[in-house]
PDB file of C-alpha atoms in Angstrom:
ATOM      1  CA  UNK A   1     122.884 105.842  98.133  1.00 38.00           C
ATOM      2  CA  UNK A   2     120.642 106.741 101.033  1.00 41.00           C
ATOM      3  CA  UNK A   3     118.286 109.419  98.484  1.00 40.00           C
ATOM      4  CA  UNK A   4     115.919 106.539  96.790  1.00 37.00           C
ATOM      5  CA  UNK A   5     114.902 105.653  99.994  1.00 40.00           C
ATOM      6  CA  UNK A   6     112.630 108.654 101.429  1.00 41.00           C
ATOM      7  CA  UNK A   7     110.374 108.907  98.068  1.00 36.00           C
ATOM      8  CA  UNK A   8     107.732 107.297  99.998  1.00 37.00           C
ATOM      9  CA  UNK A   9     109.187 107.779 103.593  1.00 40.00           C
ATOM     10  CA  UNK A  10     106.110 110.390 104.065  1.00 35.00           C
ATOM     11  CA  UNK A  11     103.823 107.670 104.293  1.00 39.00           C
ATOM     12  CA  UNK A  12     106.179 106.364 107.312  1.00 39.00           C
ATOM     13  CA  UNK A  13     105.391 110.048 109.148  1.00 34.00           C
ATOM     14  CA  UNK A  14     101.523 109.653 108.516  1.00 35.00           C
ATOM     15  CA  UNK A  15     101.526 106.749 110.661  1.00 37.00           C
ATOM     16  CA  UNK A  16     103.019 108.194 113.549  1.00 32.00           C
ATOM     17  CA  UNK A  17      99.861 110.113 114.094  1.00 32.00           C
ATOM     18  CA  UNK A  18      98.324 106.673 115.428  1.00 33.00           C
ATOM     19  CA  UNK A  19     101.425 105.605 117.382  1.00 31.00           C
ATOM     20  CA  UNK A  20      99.977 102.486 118.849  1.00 31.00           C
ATOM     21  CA  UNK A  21      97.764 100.015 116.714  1.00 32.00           C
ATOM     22  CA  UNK A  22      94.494 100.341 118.308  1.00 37.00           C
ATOM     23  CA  UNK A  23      91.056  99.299 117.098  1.00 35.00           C
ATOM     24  CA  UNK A  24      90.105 102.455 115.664  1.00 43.00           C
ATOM     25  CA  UNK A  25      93.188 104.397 114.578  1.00 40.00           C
ATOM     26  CA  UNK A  26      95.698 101.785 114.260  1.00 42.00           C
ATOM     27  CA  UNK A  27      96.033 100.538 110.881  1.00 39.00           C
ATOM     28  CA  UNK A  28      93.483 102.174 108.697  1.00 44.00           C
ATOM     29  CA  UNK A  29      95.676 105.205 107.888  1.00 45.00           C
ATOM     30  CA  UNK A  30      97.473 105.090 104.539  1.00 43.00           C
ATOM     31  CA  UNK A  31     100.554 104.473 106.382  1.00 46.00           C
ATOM     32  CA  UNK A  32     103.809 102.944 105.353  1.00 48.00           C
ATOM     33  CA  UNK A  33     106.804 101.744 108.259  1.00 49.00           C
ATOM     34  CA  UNK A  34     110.366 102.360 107.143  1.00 50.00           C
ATOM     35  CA  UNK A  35     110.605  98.740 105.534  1.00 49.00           C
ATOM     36  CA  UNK A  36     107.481  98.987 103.649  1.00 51.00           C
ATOM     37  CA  UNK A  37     108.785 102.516 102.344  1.00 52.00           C
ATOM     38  CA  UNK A  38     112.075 101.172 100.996  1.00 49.00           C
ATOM     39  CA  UNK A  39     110.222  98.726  99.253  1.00 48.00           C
ATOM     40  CA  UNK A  40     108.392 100.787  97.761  1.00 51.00           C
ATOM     41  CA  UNK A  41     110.670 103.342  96.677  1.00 54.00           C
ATOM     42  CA  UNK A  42     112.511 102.501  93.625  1.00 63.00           C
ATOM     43  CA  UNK A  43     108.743 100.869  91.955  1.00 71.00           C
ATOM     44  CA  UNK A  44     106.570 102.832  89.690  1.00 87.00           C
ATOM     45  CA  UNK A  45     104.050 100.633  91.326  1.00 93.00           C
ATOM     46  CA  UNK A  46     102.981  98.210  94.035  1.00 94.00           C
ATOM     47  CA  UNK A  47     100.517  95.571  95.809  1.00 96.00           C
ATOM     48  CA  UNK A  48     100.419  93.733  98.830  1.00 97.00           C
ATOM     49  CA  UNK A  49      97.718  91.549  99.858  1.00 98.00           C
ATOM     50  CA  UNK A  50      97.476  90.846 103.788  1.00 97.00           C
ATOM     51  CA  UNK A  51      95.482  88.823 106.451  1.00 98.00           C
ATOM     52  CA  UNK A  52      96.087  88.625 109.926  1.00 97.00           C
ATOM     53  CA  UNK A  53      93.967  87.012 113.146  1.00 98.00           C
ATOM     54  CA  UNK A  54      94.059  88.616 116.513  1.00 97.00           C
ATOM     55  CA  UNK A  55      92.935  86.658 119.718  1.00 97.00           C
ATOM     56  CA  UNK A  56      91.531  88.640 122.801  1.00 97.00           C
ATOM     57  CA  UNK A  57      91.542  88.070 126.288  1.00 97.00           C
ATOM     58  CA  UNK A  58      88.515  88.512 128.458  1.00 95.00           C
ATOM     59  CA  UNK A  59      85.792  87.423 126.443  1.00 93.00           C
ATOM     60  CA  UNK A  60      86.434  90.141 123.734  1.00 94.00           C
ATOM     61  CA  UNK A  61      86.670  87.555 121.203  1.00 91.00           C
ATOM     62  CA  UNK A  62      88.693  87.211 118.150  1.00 96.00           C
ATOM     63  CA  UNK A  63      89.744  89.463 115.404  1.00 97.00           C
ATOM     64  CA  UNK A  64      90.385  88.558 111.423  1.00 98.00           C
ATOM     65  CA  UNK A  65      91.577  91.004 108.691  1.00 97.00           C
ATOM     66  CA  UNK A  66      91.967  91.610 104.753  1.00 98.00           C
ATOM     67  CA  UNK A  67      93.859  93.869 103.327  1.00 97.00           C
ATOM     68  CA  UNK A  68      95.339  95.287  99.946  1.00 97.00           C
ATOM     69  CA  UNK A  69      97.286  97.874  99.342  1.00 96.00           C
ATOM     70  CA  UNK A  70      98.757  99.984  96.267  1.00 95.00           C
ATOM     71  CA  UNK A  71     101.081 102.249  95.451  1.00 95.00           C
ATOM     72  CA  UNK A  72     101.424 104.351  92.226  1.00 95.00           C
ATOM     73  CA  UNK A  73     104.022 107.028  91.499  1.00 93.00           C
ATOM     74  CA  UNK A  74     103.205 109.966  89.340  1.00 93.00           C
ATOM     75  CA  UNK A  75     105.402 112.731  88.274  1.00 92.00           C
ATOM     76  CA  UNK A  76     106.323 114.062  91.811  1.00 92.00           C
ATOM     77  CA  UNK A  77     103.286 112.478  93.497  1.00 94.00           C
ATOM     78  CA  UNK A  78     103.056 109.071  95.572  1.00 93.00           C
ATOM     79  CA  UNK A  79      99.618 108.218  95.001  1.00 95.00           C
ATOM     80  CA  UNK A  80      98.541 104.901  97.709  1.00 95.00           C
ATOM     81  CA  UNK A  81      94.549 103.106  98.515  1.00 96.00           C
ATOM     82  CA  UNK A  82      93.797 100.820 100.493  1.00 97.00           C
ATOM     83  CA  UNK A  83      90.907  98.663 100.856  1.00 97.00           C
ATOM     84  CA  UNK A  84      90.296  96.490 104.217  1.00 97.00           C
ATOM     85  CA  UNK A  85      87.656  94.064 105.411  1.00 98.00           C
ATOM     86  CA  UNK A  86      88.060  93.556 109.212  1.00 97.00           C
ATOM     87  CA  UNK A  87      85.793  91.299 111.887  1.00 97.00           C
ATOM     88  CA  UNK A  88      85.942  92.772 115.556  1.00 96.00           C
ATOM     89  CA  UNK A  89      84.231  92.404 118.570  1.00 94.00           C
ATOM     90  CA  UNK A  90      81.649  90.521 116.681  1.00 92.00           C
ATOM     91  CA  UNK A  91      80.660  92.460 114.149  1.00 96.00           C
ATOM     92  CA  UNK A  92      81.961  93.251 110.048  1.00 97.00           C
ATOM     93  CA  UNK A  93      83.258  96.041 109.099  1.00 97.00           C
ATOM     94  CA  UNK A  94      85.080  97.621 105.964  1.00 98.00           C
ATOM     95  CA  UNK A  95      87.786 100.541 105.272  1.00 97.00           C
ATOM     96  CA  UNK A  96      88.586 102.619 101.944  1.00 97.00           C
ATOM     97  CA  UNK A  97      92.000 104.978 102.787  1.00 97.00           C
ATOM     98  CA  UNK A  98      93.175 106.892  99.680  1.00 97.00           C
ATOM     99  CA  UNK A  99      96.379 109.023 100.444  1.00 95.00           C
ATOM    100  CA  UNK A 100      98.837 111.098  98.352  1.00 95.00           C
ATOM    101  CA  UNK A 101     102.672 112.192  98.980  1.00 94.00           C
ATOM    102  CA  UNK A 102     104.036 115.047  96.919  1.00 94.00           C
ATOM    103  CA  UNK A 103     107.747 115.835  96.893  1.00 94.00           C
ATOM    104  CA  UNK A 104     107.873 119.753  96.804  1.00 96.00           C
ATOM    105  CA  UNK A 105     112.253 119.609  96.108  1.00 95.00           C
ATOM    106  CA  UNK A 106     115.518 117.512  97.382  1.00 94.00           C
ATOM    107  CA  UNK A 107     114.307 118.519 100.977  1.00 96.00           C
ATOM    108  CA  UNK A 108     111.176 118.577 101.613  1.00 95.00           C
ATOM    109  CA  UNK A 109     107.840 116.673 101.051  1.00 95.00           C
ATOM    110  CA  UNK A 110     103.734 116.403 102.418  1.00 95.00           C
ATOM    111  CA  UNK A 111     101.023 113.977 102.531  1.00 95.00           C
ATOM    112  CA  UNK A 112      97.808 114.177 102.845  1.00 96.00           C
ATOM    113  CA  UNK A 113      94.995 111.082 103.560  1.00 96.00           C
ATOM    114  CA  UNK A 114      91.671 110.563 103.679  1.00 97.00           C
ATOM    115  CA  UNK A 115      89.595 107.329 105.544  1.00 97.00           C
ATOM    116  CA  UNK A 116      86.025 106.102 105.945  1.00 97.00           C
ATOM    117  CA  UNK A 117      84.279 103.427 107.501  1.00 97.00           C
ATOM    118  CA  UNK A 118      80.909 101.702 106.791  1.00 96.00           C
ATOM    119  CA  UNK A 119      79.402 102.672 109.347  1.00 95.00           C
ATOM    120  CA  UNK A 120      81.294 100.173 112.129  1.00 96.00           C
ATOM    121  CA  UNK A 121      81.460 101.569 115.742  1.00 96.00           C
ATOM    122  CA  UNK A 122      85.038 100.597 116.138  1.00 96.00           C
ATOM    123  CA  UNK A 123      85.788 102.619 112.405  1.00 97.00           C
ATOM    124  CA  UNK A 124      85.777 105.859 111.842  1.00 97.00           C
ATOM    125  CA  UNK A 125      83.408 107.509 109.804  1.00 97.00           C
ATOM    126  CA  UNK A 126      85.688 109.551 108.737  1.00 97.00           C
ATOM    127  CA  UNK A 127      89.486 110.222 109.496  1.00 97.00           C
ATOM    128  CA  UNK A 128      91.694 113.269 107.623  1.00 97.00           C
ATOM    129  CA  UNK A 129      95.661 113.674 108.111  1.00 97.00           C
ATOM    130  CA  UNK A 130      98.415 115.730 106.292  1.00 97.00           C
ATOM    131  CA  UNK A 131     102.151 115.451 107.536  1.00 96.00           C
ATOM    132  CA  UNK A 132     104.812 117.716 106.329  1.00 96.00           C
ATOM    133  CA  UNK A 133     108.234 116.196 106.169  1.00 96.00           C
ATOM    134  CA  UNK A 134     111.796 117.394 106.124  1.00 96.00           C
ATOM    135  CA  UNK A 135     115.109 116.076 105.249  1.00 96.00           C
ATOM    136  CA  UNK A 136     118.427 117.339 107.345  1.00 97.00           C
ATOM    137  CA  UNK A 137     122.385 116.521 106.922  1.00 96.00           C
ATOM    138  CA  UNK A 138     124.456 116.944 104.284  1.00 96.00           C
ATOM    139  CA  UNK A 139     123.397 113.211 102.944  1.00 94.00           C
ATOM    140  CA  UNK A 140     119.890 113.952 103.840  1.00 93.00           C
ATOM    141  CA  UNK A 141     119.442 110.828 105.892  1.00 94.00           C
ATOM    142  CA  UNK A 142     117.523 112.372 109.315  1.00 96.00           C
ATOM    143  CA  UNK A 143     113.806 112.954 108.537  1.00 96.00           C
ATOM    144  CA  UNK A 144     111.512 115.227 110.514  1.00 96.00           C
ATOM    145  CA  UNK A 145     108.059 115.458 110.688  1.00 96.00           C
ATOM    146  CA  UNK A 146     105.164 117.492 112.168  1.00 97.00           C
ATOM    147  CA  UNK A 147     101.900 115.623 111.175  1.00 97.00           C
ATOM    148  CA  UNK A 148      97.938 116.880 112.407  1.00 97.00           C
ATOM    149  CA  UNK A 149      95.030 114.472 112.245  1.00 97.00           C
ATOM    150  CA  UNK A 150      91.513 114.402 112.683  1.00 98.00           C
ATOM    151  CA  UNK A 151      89.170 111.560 113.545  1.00 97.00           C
ATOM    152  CA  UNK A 152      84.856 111.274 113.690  1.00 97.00           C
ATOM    153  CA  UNK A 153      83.923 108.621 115.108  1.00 96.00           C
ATOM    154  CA  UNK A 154      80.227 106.460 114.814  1.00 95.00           C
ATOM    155  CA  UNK A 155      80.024 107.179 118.603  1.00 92.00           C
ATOM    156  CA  UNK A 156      80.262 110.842 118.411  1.00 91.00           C
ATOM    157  CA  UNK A 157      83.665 111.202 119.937  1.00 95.00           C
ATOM    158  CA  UNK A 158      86.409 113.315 117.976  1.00 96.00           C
ATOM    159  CA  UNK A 159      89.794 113.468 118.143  1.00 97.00           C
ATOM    160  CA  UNK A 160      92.200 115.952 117.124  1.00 97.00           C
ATOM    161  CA  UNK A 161      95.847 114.952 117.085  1.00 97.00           C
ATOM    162  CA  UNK A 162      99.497 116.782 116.076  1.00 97.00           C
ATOM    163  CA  UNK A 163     102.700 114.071 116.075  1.00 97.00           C
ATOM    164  CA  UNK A 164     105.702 114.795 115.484  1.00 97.00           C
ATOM    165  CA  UNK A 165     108.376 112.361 114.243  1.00 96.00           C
ATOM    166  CA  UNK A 166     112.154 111.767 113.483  1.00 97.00           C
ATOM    167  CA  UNK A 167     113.843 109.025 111.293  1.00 96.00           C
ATOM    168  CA  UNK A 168     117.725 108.563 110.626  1.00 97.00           C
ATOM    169  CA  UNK A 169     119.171 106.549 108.207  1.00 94.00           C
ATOM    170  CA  UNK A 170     122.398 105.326 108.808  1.00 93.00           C
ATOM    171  CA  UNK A 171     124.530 103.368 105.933  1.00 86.00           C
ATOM    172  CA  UNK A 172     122.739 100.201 106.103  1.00 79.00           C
ATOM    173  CA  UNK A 173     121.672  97.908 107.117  1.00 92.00           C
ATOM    174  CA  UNK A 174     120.000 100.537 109.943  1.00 95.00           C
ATOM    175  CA  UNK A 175     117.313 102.689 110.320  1.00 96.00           C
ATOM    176  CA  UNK A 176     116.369 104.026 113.855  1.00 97.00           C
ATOM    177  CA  UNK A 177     112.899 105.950 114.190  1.00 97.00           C
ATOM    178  CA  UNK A 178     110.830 107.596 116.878  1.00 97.00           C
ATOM    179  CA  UNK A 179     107.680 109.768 117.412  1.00 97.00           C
ATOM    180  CA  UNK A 180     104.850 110.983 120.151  1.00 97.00           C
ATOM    181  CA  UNK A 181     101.094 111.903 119.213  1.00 97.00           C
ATOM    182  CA  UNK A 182      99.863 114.673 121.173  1.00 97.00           C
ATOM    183  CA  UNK A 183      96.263 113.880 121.132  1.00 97.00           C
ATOM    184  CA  UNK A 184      92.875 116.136 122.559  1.00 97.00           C
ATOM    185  CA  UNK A 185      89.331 113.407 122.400  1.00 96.00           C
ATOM    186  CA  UNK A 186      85.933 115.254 122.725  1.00 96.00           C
ATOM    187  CA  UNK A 187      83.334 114.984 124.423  1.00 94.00           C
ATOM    188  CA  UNK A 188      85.359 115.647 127.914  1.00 93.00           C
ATOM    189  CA  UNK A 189      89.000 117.494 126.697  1.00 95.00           C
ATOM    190  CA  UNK A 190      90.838 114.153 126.968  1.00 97.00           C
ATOM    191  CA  UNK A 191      94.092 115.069 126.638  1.00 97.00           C
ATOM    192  CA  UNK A 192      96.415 112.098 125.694  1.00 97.00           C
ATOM    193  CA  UNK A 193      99.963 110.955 124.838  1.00 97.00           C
ATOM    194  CA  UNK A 194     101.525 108.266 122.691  1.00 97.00           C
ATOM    195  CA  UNK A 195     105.280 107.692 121.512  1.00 97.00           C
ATOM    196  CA  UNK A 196     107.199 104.871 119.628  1.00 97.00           C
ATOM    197  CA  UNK A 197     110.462 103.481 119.086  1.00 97.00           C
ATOM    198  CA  UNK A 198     111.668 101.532 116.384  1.00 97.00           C
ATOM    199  CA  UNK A 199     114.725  99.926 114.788  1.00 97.00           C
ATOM    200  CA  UNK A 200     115.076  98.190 111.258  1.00 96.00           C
ATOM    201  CA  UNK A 201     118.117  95.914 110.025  1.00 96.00           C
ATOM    202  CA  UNK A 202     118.588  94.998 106.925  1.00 94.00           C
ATOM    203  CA  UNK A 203     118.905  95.997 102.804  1.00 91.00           C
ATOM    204  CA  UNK A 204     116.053  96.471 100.486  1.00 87.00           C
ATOM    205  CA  UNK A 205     115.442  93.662  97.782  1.00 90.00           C
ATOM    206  CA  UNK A 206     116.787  90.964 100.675  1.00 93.00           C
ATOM    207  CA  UNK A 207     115.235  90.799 104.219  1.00 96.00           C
ATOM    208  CA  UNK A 208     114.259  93.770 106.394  1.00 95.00           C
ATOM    209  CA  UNK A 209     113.284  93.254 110.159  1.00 97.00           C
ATOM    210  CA  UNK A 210     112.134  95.552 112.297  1.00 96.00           C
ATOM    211  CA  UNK A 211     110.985  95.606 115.815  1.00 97.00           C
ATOM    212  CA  UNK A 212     108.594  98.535 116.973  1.00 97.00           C
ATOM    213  CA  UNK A 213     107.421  99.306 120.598  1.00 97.00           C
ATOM    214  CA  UNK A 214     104.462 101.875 121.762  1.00 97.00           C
ATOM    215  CA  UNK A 215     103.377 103.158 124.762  1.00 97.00           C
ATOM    216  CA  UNK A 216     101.451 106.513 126.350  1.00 97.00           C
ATOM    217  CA  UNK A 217      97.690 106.921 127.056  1.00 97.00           C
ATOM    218  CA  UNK A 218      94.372 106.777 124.433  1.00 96.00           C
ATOM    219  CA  UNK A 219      91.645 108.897 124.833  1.00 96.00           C
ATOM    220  CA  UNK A 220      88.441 106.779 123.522  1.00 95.00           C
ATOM    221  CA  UNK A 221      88.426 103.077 122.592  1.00 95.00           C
ATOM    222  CA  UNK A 222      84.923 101.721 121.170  1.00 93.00           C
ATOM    223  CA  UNK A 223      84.485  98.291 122.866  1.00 92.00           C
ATOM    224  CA  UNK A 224      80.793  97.965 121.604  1.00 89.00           C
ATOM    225  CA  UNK A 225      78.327 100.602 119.620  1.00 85.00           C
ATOM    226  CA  UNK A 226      77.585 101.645 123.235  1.00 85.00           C
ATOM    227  CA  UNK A 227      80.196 101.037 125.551  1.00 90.00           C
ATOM    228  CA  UNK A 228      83.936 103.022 125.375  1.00 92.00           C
ATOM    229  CA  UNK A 229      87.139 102.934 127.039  1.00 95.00           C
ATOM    230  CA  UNK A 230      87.905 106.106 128.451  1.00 96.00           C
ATOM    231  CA  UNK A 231      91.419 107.792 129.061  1.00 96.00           C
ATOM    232  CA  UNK A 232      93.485 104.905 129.520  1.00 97.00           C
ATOM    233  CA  UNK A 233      97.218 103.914 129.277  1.00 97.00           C
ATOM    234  CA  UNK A 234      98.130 100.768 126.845  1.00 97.00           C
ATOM    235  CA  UNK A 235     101.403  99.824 125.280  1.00 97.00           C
ATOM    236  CA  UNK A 236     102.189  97.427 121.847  1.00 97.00           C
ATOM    237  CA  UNK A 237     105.334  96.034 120.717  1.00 97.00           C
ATOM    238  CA  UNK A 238     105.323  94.230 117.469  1.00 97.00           C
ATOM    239  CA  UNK A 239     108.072  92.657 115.345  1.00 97.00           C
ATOM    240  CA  UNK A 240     107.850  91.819 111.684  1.00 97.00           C
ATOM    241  CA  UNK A 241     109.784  90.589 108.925  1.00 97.00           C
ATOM    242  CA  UNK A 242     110.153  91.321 105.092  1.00 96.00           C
ATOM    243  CA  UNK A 243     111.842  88.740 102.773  1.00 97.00           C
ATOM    244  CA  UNK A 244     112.071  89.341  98.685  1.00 97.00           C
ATOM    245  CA  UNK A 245     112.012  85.915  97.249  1.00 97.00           C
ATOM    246  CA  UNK A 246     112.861  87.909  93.593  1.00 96.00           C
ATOM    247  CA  UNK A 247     113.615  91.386  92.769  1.00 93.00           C
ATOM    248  CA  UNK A 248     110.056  92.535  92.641  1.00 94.00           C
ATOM    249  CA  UNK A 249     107.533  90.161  94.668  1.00 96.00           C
ATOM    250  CA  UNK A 250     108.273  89.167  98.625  1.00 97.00           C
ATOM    251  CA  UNK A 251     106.499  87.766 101.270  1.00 98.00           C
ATOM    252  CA  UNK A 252     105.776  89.511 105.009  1.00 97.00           C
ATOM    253  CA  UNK A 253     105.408  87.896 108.406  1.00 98.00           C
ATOM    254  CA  UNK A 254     104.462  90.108 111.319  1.00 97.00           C
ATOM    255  CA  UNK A 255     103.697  89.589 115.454  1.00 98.00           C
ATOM    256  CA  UNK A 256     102.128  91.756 117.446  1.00 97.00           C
ATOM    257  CA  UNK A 257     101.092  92.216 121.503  1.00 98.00           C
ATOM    258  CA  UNK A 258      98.386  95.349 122.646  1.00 98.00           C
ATOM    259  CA  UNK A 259      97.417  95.640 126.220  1.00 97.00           C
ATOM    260  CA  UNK A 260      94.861  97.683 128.104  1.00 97.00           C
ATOM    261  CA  UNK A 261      93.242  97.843 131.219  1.00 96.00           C
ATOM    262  CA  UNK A 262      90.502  95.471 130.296  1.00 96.00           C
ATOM    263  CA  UNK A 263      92.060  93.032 127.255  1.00 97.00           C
ATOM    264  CA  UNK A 264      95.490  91.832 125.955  1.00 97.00           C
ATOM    265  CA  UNK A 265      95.501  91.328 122.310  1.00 98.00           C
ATOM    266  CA  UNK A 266      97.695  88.988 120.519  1.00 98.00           C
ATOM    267  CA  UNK A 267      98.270  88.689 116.606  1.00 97.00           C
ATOM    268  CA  UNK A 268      99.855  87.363 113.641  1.00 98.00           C
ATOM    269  CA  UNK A 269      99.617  88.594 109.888  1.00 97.00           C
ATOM    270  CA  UNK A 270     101.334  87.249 106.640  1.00 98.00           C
ATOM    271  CA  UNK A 271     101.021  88.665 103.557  1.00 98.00           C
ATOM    272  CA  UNK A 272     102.499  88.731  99.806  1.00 98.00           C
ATOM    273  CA  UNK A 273     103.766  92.010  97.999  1.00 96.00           C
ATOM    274  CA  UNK A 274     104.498  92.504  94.048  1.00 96.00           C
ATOM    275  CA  UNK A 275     106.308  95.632  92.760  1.00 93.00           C
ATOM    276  CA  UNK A 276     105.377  96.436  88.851  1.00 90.00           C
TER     277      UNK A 276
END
């Protein structure tokens, strides 16, 4: 019962590189939470179409996003692109992500992904990450992961990041996950930290809710094309919702709060998803 479910769980351990959602790293990996993986894992194919708004304290202004996403199986791969338009700190911006899963036998499976920017200082200009993922217990239902990343930034700041990641399935309706980013920012040897907790309730094709929480240091955060956050702690928590109104198309609801030293961000994004 539990197999169908980690087809695209890989895409689950490429997001734990980025364990908090920040402005640069946080959602424009190819990256899939445990919900968004069952749904996906018993389609040949997928879409979901997004938007969210973000309000900032401290004068930083607000945020508003677009995003679709796809997913395509073929053979043994997991092929998924994404396309995002995003307005931040005051200025446009745009994302392509292209990633691919491969499933090497019944235990384990990789990803690889690849991101770029248009040239926005808070994107990167470029952003690579491969996670290699395997399954444990006799029904296969605890997942491990060992994931390395690395991010160019417009700025000229790098970072170089290994996570590492667990997820356990138990008979539904629960999934328990859980990860740290160990992460090394240049110029300077910023060494940082990041882990996450999460929990999701609830049965694929009906409603799926989970509830997520972040916390650890960043290394660099671009708050203008000349002005950086530098080796800082912040913490998210986010909570979101997945309901199938039919057996292939669904609608998502999701909150989220970020903190830093300087700003406290506050969101909401909805979105629509269609399985083919």
């Amino acid at each position: 019962m539990l197999k169908h479910h980690f087809v695209t769980l890989s895409f689950l351990a490429a997001g734990i590189g980025p364990v908090l959602a920040q402005a640069q790293a946080g959602s424009e990996l190819p990256a899939m939470s445990a919900p968004a993986a069952q749904a996906a894992a018993d389609e040949r194919s997928s879409l979901e179409l997004s938007t969210g708004a973000q309000s900032l304290t401290s004068g930083f202004g607000n945020w508003h996003d677009l995003s679709l996403r796809g997913t395509h199986k073929v053979d043994r791969h997991v092929l998924l692109g994404e396309v995002s338009a995003h307005q931040r700190f005051n200025e446009n911006g745009a994302f392509l992500s292209l990633g691919d899963t491969y499933t090497f036998n019944d235990d384990w499976f990789g990803s690889v992904a690849l991101g770029m920017g248009d040239g926005a200082f808070y994107l990167p200009r470029y952003r690579v990450d491969a996670t290699l993922n395997r399954k444990f217990l006799p029904a296969r239902n605890l997942v491990g992961s060992v994931g390395a990343g690395y991010y160019n930034a417009p700025d000229g700041h790098t970072d170089r990041s290994l996570s590492l990641g667990l997820a356990y399935y138990f008979e539904a309706p629960w999934i328990v996950e859980g990860g740290v980013r160990f992460n090394r920012s240049n110029p300077g040897s910023v060494d940082t930290q990041q882990q996450f907790v999460a929990l999701t309730w609830g049965r694929h094709k009906q409603d799926l809710v989970t509830a997520r929480y972040g916390w650890g240091s960043e290394g660099y955060l671009a708050l203008a094309a000349n002005r950086q956050l530098v080796n800082f702690d912040s913490r998210e928590a986010s909570l979101s919702w997945r309901h199938w109104l039919t057996p292939q198309t669904g609608v998502l609801v999701g909150a989220n709060r970020y903190t830093n030293p300087l700003y406290r961000r506050t969101g909401l994004n909805v979105g629509i998803f269609h399985a083919f």
